[in-house]
PDB file of C-alpha atoms in Angstrom:
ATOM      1  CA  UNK Z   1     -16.191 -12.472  98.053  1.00 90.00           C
ATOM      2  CA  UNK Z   2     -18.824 -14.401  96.296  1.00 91.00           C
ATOM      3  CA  UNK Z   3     -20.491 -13.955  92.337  1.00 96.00           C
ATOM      4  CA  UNK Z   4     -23.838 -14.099  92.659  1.00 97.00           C
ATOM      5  CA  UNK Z   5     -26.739 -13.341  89.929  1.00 98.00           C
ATOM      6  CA  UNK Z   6     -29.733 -11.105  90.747  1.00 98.00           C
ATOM      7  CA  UNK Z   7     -32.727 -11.014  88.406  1.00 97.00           C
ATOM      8  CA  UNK Z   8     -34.931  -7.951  86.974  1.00 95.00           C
ATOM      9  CA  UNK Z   9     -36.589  -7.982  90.550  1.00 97.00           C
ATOM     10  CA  UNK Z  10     -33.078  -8.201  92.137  1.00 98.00           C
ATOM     11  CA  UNK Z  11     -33.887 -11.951  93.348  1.00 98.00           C
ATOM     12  CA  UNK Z  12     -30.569 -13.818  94.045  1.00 98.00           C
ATOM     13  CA  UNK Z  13     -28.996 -16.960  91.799  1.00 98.00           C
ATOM     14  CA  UNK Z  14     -25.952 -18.979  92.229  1.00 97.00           C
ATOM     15  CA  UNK Z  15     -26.323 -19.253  88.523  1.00 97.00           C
ATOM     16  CA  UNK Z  16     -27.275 -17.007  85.158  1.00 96.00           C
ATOM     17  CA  UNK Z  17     -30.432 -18.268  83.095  1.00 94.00           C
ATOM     18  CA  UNK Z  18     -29.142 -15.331  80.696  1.00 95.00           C
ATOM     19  CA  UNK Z  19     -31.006 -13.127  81.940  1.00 96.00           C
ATOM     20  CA  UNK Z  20     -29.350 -12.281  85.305  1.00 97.00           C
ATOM     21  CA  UNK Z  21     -26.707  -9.485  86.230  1.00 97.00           C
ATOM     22  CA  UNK Z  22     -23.502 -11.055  87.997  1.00 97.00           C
ATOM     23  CA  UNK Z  23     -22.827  -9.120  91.520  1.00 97.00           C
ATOM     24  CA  UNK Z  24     -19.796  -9.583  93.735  1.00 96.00           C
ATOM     25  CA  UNK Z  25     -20.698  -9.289  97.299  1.00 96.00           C
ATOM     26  CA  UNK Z  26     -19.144 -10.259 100.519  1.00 95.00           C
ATOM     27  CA  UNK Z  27     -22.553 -10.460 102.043  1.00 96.00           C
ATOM     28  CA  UNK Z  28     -23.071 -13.816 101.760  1.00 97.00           C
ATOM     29  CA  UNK Z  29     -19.955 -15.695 102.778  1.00 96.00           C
ATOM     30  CA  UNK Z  30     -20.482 -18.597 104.621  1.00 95.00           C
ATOM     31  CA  UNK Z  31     -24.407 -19.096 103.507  1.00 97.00           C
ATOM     32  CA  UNK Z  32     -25.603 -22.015 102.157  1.00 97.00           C
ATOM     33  CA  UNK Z  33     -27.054 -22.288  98.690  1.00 97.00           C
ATOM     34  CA  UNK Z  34     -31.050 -22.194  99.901  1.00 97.00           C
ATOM     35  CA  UNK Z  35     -30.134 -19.240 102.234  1.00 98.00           C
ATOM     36  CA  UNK Z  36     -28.818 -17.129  99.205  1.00 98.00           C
ATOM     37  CA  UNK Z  37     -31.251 -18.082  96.945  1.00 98.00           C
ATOM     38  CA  UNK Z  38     -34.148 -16.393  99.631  1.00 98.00           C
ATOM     39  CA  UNK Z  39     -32.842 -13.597  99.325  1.00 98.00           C
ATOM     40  CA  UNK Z  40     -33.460 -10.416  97.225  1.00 98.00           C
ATOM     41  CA  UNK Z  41     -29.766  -8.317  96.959  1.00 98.00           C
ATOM     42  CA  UNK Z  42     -30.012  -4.315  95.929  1.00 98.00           C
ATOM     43  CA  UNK Z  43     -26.589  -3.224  94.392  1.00 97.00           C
ATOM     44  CA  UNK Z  44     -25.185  -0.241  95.583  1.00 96.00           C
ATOM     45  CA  UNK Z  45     -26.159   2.685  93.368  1.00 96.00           C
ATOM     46  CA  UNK Z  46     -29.245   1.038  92.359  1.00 97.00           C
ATOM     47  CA  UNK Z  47     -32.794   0.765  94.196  1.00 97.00           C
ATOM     48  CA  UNK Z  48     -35.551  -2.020  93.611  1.00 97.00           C
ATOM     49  CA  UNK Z  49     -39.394  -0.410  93.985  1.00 96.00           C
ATOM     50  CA  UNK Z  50     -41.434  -2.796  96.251  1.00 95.00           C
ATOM     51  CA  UNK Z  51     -45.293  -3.638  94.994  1.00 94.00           C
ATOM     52  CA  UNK Z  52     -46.515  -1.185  97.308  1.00 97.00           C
ATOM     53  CA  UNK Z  53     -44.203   1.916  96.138  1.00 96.00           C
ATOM     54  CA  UNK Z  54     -41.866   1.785  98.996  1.00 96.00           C
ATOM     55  CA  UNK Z  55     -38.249   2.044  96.884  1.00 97.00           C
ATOM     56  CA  UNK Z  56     -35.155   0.346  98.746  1.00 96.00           C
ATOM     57  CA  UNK Z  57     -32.073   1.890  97.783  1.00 96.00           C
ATOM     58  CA  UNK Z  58     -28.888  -0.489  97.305  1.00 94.00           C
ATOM     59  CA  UNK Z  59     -26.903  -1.422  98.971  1.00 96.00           C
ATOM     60  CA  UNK Z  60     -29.368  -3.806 100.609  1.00 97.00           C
ATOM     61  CA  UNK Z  61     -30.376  -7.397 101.435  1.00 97.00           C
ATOM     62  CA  UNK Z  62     -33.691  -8.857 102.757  1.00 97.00           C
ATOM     63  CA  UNK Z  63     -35.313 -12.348 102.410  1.00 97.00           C
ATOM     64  CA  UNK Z  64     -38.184 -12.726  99.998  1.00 97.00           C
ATOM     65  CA  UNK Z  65     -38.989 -16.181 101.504  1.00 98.00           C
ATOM     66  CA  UNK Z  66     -39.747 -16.931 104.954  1.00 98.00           C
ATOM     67  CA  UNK Z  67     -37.405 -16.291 107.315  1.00 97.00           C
ATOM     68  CA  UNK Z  68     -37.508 -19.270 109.529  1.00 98.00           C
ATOM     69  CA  UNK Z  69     -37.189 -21.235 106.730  1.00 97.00           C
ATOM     70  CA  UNK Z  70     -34.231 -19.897 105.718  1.00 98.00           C
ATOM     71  CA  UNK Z  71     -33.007 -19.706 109.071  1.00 97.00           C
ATOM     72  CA  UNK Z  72     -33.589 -23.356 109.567  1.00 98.00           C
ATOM     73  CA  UNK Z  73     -31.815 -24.505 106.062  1.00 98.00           C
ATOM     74  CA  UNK Z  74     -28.742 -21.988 107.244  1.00 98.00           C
ATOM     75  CA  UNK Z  75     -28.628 -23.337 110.732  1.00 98.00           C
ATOM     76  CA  UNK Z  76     -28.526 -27.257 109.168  1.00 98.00           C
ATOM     77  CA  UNK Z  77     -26.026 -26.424 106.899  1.00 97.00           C
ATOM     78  CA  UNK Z  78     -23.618 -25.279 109.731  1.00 97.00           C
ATOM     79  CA  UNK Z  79     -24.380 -28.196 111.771  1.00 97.00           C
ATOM     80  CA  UNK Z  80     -23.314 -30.420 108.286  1.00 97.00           C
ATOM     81  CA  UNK Z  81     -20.239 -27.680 108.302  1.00 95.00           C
ATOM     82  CA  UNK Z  82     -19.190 -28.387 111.933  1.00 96.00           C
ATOM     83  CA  UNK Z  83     -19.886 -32.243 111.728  1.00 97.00           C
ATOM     84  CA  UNK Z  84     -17.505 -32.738 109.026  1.00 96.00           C
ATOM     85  CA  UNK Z  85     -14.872 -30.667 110.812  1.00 95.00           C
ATOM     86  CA  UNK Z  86     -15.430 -32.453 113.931  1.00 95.00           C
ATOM     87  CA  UNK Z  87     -15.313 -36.226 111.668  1.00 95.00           C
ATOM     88  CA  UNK Z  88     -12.131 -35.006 109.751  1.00 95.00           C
ATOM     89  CA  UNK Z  89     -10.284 -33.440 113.369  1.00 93.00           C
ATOM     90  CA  UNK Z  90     -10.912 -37.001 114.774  1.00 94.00           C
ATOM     91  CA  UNK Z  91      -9.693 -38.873 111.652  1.00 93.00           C
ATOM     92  CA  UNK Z  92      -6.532 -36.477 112.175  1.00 94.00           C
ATOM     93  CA  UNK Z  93      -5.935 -37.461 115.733  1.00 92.00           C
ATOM     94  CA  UNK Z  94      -6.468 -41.527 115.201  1.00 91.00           C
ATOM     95  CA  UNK Z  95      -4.034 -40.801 112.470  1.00 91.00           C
ATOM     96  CA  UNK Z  96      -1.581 -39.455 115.078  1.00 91.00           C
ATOM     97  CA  UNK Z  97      -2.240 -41.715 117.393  1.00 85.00           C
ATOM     98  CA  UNK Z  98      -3.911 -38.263 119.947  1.00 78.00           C
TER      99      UNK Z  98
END
């Protein structure tokens, strides 16, 4: 479960400016900072009304930026994720002598 912060047009923070409503959410476990921040997050029990009328009704997630942008930062940041596990499983073994 992650605290997130979503603004008056429900646009996601990983931190309050003072204006922003906190929001626990399992939604975004295991996303990197850019990924989360691309994203516009509709509460349950709440609804955000689109520019051209079209109301979503919470709960809900969609990017507001590009997708293949934040695919690409998301897809890096698991490559980082799985590079360090990969450098600290070797470090293990040399430690072992595997």
């Amino acid at each position: 479960m992650k605290t997130i912060y979503i603004d008056s047009d429900f646009k996601c923070h990983l931190t309050d400016d003072g204006t922003c409503v906190p929001v626990e959410t399992d939604f975004f476990d295991g996303k990197c900072d850019a990924y989360i921040e691309g994203f516009r997050f509709v509460p349950e029990g709440q609804s955000w009304t689109r520019e051209d009328g079209t109301v979503f009704r919470g709960e809900m997630a969609a990017p507001w930026r590009p997708w293949p942008e934040l695919d690409k930062q998301q897809r890096e940041y698991e490559r980082e994720l799985l590079r360090q596990y990969e450098q600290a499983l070797s470090e293990i073994e040399a430690a072992l002598g595997v």
